[in-house]
mmCIF file of C-alpha atoms in Angstrom:
data_model
loop_
_atom_site.group_PDB
_atom_site.id
_atom_site.type_symbol
_atom_site.label_atom_id
_atom_site.label_comp_id
_atom_site.label_asym_id
_atom_site.label_seq_id
_atom_site.Cartn_x
_atom_site.Cartn_y
_atom_site.Cartn_z
ATOM 1 C CA MET A 1 0.000 0.000 0.000
ATOM 2 C CA ALA A 2 1.456 3.303 -1.131
ATOM 3 C CA THR A 3 2.035 6.021 1.430
ATOM 4 C CA ASP A 4 1.878 9.742 0.492
ATOM 5 C CA LEU A 5 4.839 11.436 2.091
ATOM 6 C CA GLY A 6 3.611 14.837 0.981
ATOM 7 C CA ALA A 7 5.436 17.609 -0.907
ATOM 8 C CA PRO A 8 9.228 17.734 -0.771
ATOM 9 C CA ALA A 9 10.687 19.868 2.011
ATOM 10 C CA THR A 10 11.728 23.432 1.138
ATOM 11 C CA SER A 11 15.180 24.847 1.701
ATOM 12 C CA THR A 12 13.851 26.850 4.645
ATOM 13 C CA SER A 13 12.720 23.723 6.481
ATOM 14 C CA ALA A 14 15.960 21.988 5.554
ATOM 15 C CA THR A 15 18.307 24.642 6.910
ATOM 16 C CA GLY A 16 16.112 25.918 9.646
ATOM 17 C CA SER A 17 16.849 29.669 8.854
ATOM 18 C CA PRO A 18 15.013 32.273 6.774
ATOM 19 C CA PRO A 19 16.379 33.261 3.367
ATOM 20 C CA ALA A 20 18.997 36.119 3.354
ATOM 21 C CA THR A 21 17.831 39.575 2.406
ATOM 22 C CA ARG A 22 20.041 42.275 0.784
ATOM 23 C CA ALA A 23 20.292 45.592 2.683
ATOM 24 C CA PRO A 24 19.176 48.577 0.651
ATOM 25 C CA ARG A 25 21.858 51.054 -0.483
ATOM 26 C CA ALA A 26 22.187 54.279 1.544
ATOM 27 C CA GLY A 27 20.814 57.152 -0.473
ATOM 28 C CA TRP A 28 22.094 60.714 -0.538
ATOM 29 C CA ARG A 29 19.377 61.591 1.929
ATOM 30 C CA ASP A 30 20.830 59.235 4.509
ATOM 31 C CA PRO A 31 22.172 61.385 7.425
ATOM 32 C CA ARG A 32 24.969 58.884 8.011
ATOM 33 C CA LEU A 33 26.462 59.801 4.629
ATOM 34 C CA TRP A 34 26.588 63.506 5.480
ATOM 35 C CA ILE A 35 28.072 62.835 8.907
ATOM 36 C CA GLY A 36 30.892 60.874 7.274
ATOM 37 C CA VAL A 37 31.549 63.656 4.739
ATOM 38 C CA LEU A 38 31.663 66.201 7.576
ATOM 39 C CA LEU A 39 34.156 64.137 9.559
ATOM 40 C CA VAL A 40 36.459 63.821 6.538
ATOM 41 C CA ALA A 41 36.311 67.575 5.883
ATOM 42 C CA VAL A 42 37.115 68.398 9.520
ATOM 43 C CA SER A 43 40.082 66.007 9.436
ATOM 44 C CA VAL A 44 41.484 67.613 6.271
ATOM 45 C CA VAL A 45 41.186 71.156 7.673
ATOM 46 C CA ALA A 46 42.751 70.171 11.010
ATOM 47 C CA GLY A 47 45.642 68.437 9.254
ATOM 48 C CA ALA A 48 46.309 71.446 7.039
ATOM 49 C CA ARG A 49 46.366 73.758 10.065
ATOM 50 C CA LEU A 50 48.728 71.442 11.913
ATOM 51 C CA VAL A 51 51.167 71.284 9.008
ATOM 52 C CA GLY A 52 51.030 75.052 8.568
ATOM 53 C CA ALA A 53 51.740 75.669 12.247
ATOM 54 C CA ALA A 54 54.673 73.252 12.217
ATOM 55 C CA ASP A 55 56.313 75.234 9.394
ATOM 56 C CA ASP A 56 55.553 78.681 10.838
ATOM 57 C CA THR A 57 59.234 79.571 10.962
ATOM 58 C CA THR A 58 61.488 82.135 9.311
ATOM 59 C CA ARG A 59 64.969 81.455 7.980
ATOM 60 C CA VAL A 60 67.323 84.128 9.280
ATOM 61 C CA TRP A 61 71.077 84.631 9.320
ATOM 62 C CA ALA A 62 73.065 83.851 12.462
ATOM 63 C CA LEU A 63 76.767 84.261 13.207
ATOM 64 C CA ASP A 64 78.910 81.148 12.992
ATOM 65 C CA ARG A 65 81.677 82.631 15.157
ATOM 66 C CA ASP A 66 82.316 85.532 17.522
ATOM 67 C CA LEU A 67 83.018 88.853 15.833
ATOM 68 C CA ALA A 68 84.088 92.067 17.523
ATOM 69 C CA ALA A 69 83.062 95.635 16.754
ATOM 70 C CA GLY A 70 84.774 96.948 13.630
ATOM 71 C CA GLU A 71 85.094 93.540 11.969
ATOM 72 C CA THR A 72 83.396 92.787 8.671
ATOM 73 C CA VAL A 73 80.989 89.881 8.392
ATOM 74 C CA GLN A 74 82.027 87.511 5.610
ATOM 75 C CA PRO A 75 79.713 85.028 3.822
ATOM 76 C CA GLU A 76 81.458 82.124 5.542
ATOM 77 C CA ASP A 77 80.640 83.708 8.925
ATOM 78 C CA LEU A 78 76.888 83.295 8.343
ATOM 79 C CA THR A 79 74.698 80.264 8.818
ATOM 80 C CA ALA A 80 70.978 79.968 8.051
ATOM 81 C CA THR A 81 68.735 78.974 10.935
ATOM 82 C CA ARG A 82 64.989 78.616 11.343
ATOM 83 C CA VAL A 83 63.339 80.736 14.034
ATOM 84 C CA ARG A 84 59.739 80.975 15.194
ATOM 85 C CA PHE A 85 59.154 84.539 16.367
ATOM 86 C CA ALA A 86 56.657 85.408 19.073
ATOM 87 C CA GLU A 87 53.177 86.430 18.030
ATOM 88 C CA GLY A 88 53.233 89.970 16.712
ATOM 89 C CA ASP A 89 57.004 89.915 16.147
ATOM 90 C CA THR A 90 57.747 89.888 12.440
ATOM 91 C CA GLY A 91 61.491 89.597 12.940
ATOM 92 C CA ALA A 92 62.024 92.871 11.093
ATOM 93 C CA GLY A 93 65.052 93.582 13.264
ATOM 94 C CA TYR A 94 67.037 90.709 11.746
ATOM 95 C CA PHE A 95 68.327 89.756 8.311
ATOM 96 C CA THR A 96 66.426 86.902 6.688
ATOM 97 C CA VAL A 97 67.957 84.679 4.032
ATOM 98 C CA ASP A 98 65.672 86.337 1.468
ATOM 99 C CA ASP A 99 66.973 89.835 2.259
ATOM 100 C CA GLN A 100 69.634 91.467 0.163
ATOM 101 C CA LEU A 101 72.556 92.003 2.521
ATOM 102 C CA PRO A 102 74.334 95.371 2.533
ATOM 103 C CA ALA A 103 77.596 95.571 0.636
ATOM 104 C CA ASP A 104 79.350 96.694 3.828
ATOM 105 C CA LEU A 105 78.654 94.365 6.733
ATOM 106 C CA THR A 106 80.897 96.084 9.267
ATOM 107 C CA LEU A 107 79.802 95.540 12.851
ATOM 108 C CA ALA A 108 79.171 98.503 15.110
ATOM 109 C CA ARG A 109 79.182 96.168 18.123
ATOM 110 C CA GLY A 110 80.338 92.676 18.930
ATOM 111 C CA VAL A 111 78.124 89.724 18.025
ATOM 112 C CA SER A 112 78.562 86.277 19.568
ATOM 113 C CA ALA A 113 78.489 82.936 17.769
ATOM 114 C CA GLY A 114 74.942 81.603 17.421
ATOM 115 C CA GLU A 115 73.404 85.063 17.781
ATOM 116 C CA LEU A 116 71.010 86.221 15.077
ATOM 117 C CA LEU A 117 72.472 88.969 12.918
ATOM 118 C CA PRO A 118 70.594 92.141 13.958
ATOM 119 C CA ARG A 119 70.206 95.045 11.594
ATOM 120 C CA ALA A 120 71.102 97.435 14.405
ATOM 121 C CA ALA A 121 74.571 95.865 14.716
ATOM 122 C CA ILE A 122 75.546 96.796 11.162
ATOM 123 C CA GLY A 123 77.285 100.135 10.777
ATOM 124 C CA ALA A 124 80.672 101.759 10.949
ATOM 125 C CA ALA A 125 82.148 101.405 14.398
ATOM 126 C CA ASP A 126 83.185 104.619 16.102
ATOM 127 C CA ARG A 127 86.915 104.109 15.955
ATOM 128 C CA THR A 128 87.554 107.446 17.700
ATOM 129 C CA ASP A 129 86.284 105.767 20.862
ATOM 130 C CA THR A 130 88.535 102.721 20.456
ATOM 131 C CA LEU A 131 91.951 102.473 22.076
ATOM 132 C CA GLU A 132 94.753 100.008 21.465
ATOM 133 C CA VAL A 133 95.516 98.564 24.891
ATOM 134 C CA PRO A 134 98.712 96.526 25.449
ATOM 135 C CA VAL A 135 98.592 93.640 27.906
ATOM 136 C CA ALA A 136 101.424 91.368 28.979
ATOM 137 C CA VAL A 137 100.357 87.801 29.717
ATOM 138 C CA GLU A 138 102.330 84.827 30.962
ATOM 139 C CA GLY A 139 103.025 82.401 28.137
ATOM 140 C CA ASP A 140 101.013 79.610 29.723
ATOM 141 C CA GLN A 141 98.009 81.933 30.238
ATOM 142 C CA VAL A 142 97.293 82.614 26.552
ATOM 143 C CA PRO A 143 96.509 80.051 23.826
ATOM 144 C CA PRO A 144 99.222 79.783 21.159
ATOM 145 C CA SER A 145 96.532 80.114 18.476
ATOM 146 C CA VAL A 146 95.682 83.685 19.520
ATOM 147 C CA GLY A 147 96.704 86.122 16.800
ATOM 148 C CA PRO A 148 95.593 89.307 15.034
ATOM 149 C CA GLY A 149 91.826 89.259 14.494
ATOM 150 C CA SER A 150 91.134 86.775 17.296
ATOM 151 C CA VAL A 151 88.268 87.606 19.658
ATOM 152 C CA VAL A 152 89.208 87.002 23.277
ATOM 153 C CA ASP A 153 88.086 87.417 26.869
ATOM 154 C CA VAL A 154 90.557 88.649 29.464
ATOM 155 C CA TRP A 155 90.205 87.326 32.997
ATOM 156 C CA LEU A 156 91.884 88.944 35.962
ATOM 157 C CA LEU A 157 92.993 86.899 38.956
ATOM 158 C CA GLY A 158 94.417 88.774 41.865
ATOM 159 C CA ALA A 159 97.317 86.777 43.300
ATOM 160 C CA GLY A 160 96.590 85.828 46.894
ATOM 161 C CA THR A 161 92.850 86.507 46.607
ATOM 162 C CA GLY A 162 91.892 83.140 45.116
ATOM 163 C CA SER A 163 89.010 84.549 43.110
ATOM 164 C CA ARG A 164 88.504 86.235 39.793
ATOM 165 C CA ARG A 165 87.736 89.925 39.831
ATOM 166 C CA ALA A 166 85.229 91.623 37.539
ATOM 167 C CA ALA A 167 85.620 95.151 36.315
ATOM 168 C CA PRO A 168 83.222 97.722 37.824
ATOM 169 C CA GLY A 169 82.542 99.271 34.444
ATOM 170 C CA PRO A 170 79.436 98.848 32.254
ATOM 171 C CA SER A 171 78.580 95.454 30.904
ATOM 172 C CA GLY A 172 78.735 95.063 27.127
ATOM 173 C CA ALA A 173 79.622 92.838 24.228
ATOM 174 C CA SER A 174 83.103 94.329 23.950
ATOM 175 C CA GLY A 175 84.060 95.627 27.349
ATOM 176 C CA PRO A 176 84.372 94.889 31.058
ATOM 177 C CA SER A 177 81.661 92.713 32.428
ATOM 178 C CA GLY A 178 79.663 94.063 35.330
ATOM 179 C CA ALA A 179 78.719 90.559 36.466
ATOM 180 C CA ARG A 180 80.468 89.048 39.435
ATOM 181 C CA ASP A 181 83.194 86.598 38.431
ATOM 182 C CA GLY A 182 82.920 87.736 34.823
ATOM 183 C CA PRO A 183 85.850 88.553 32.539
ATOM 184 C CA ALA A 184 87.589 91.886 32.952
ATOM 185 C CA LEU A 185 87.346 92.385 29.191
ATOM 186 C CA SER A 186 84.811 90.531 27.072
ATOM 187 C CA ALA A 187 84.816 89.866 23.306
ATOM 188 C CA VAL A 188 87.665 92.234 22.462
ATOM 189 C CA ARG A 189 89.602 91.965 19.209
ATOM 190 C CA VAL A 190 93.324 91.307 19.099
ATOM 191 C CA VAL A 191 95.035 93.973 16.986
ATOM 192 C CA SER A 192 98.579 92.715 17.298
ATOM 193 C CA ALA A 193 100.006 89.477 18.635
ATOM 194 C CA PRO A 194 103.534 88.365 17.713
ATOM 195 C CA PRO A 195 103.963 84.597 17.276
ATOM 196 C CA PRO A 196 104.560 82.718 20.529
ATOM 197 C CA ASP A 197 108.202 82.080 19.616
ATOM 198 C CA GLN A 198 108.850 85.781 18.975
ATOM 199 C CA GLY A 199 106.462 87.779 21.103
ATOM 200 C CA PHE A 200 107.842 87.305 24.612
ATOM 201 C CA THR A 201 109.193 90.284 26.518
ATOM 202 C CA ALA A 202 112.257 90.319 28.736
ATOM 203 C CA SER A 203 110.039 89.261 31.647
ATOM 204 C CA GLY A 204 108.981 86.121 29.773
ATOM 205 C CA LYS A 205 105.450 87.378 29.079
ATOM 206 C CA ARG A 206 103.691 87.521 25.731
ATOM 207 C CA GLN A 207 102.454 90.965 24.739
ATOM 208 C CA LEU A 208 99.091 91.430 23.055
ATOM 209 C CA VAL A 209 97.480 94.615 21.770
ATOM 210 C CA LEU A 210 93.699 94.730 22.146
ATOM 211 C CA ALA A 211 91.072 97.054 20.642
ATOM 212 C CA VAL A 212 89.072 98.313 23.613
ATOM 213 C CA GLY A 213 86.502 101.077 23.978
ATOM 214 C CA GLU A 214 87.771 104.125 25.852
ATOM 215 C CA GLN A 215 85.398 103.778 28.797
ATOM 216 C CA ASP A 216 86.064 100.056 29.040
ATOM 217 C CA ALA A 217 89.809 100.675 28.943
ATOM 218 C CA ARG A 218 89.583 103.150 31.812
ATOM 219 C CA ALA A 219 87.586 100.664 33.900
ATOM 220 C CA PHE A 220 90.099 97.950 33.080
ATOM 221 C CA PHE A 221 93.057 100.069 34.200
ATOM 222 C CA ARG A 222 91.259 101.027 37.399
ATOM 223 C CA LEU A 223 90.745 97.355 38.110
ATOM 224 C CA LEU A 224 94.395 96.569 37.470
ATOM 225 C CA GLY A 225 95.446 99.368 39.816
ATOM 226 C CA SER A 226 93.214 98.059 42.594
ATOM 227 C CA THR A 227 94.433 94.451 42.383
ATOM 228 C CA ASP A 228 97.537 93.207 44.202
ATOM 229 C CA THR A 229 99.852 91.358 41.822
ATOM 230 C CA PRO A 230 97.327 90.969 39.007
ATOM 231 C CA VAL A 231 97.510 87.847 36.859
ATOM 232 C CA LEU A 232 95.845 87.944 33.437
ATOM 233 C CA THR A 233 94.447 84.948 31.582
ATOM 234 C CA VAL A 234 93.361 85.211 27.933
ATOM 235 C CA VAL A 235 90.605 82.933 26.628
ATOM 236 C CA ARG A 236 89.968 82.692 22.892
ATOM 237 C CA ARG A 237 86.307 82.825 21.902
ATOM 238 C CA ASP A 238 86.414 82.106 18.150
#
């Protein structure tokens, strides 16, 4: 006797799960689309601002070595450096690498190595206010490399005092330092310096001639006169 087993089972009853349905595509009216576009735009603007701020610097000229007043800045004395000026400061007081440098770059004051080249420092130095001051230094108190054109500091050590003495005169880039324990003369240019094997006096000291401002020279001599058995030490800066 035949038995009717009924209609064949469908795929739904075989797998036990409903058929898959395809999600509809998001249309241009979908708010999620506009939120995504907005996020991308904000990211692009923020990135552009960040990159712009990171490169908000100006390339300016700086000195590669110490130069005293009256010396002329040479191309090899300059090095380009990037500087970020404070808000509101355009850096107009300094020479940028895009500026046309003056033909005469004579310094009116001393400029130290690493210092930005200021426009105010360029100009003919007042040589009528500059004196040539001779100093006699023990041979082991001055570097052999010191010669004409060298920029040096002069330290004064009073024998028996055990401490360096600073000149009471005004502080400046090329004169006595008013700071305690500072050099008696700072950033002065050597005008004349015989070679170490020829420049010793009868006392065994090496004589140097320094270009010093008149007021600074007077303060220096006052300091020498007030120090018992002064001992000078010359330190080369450049």
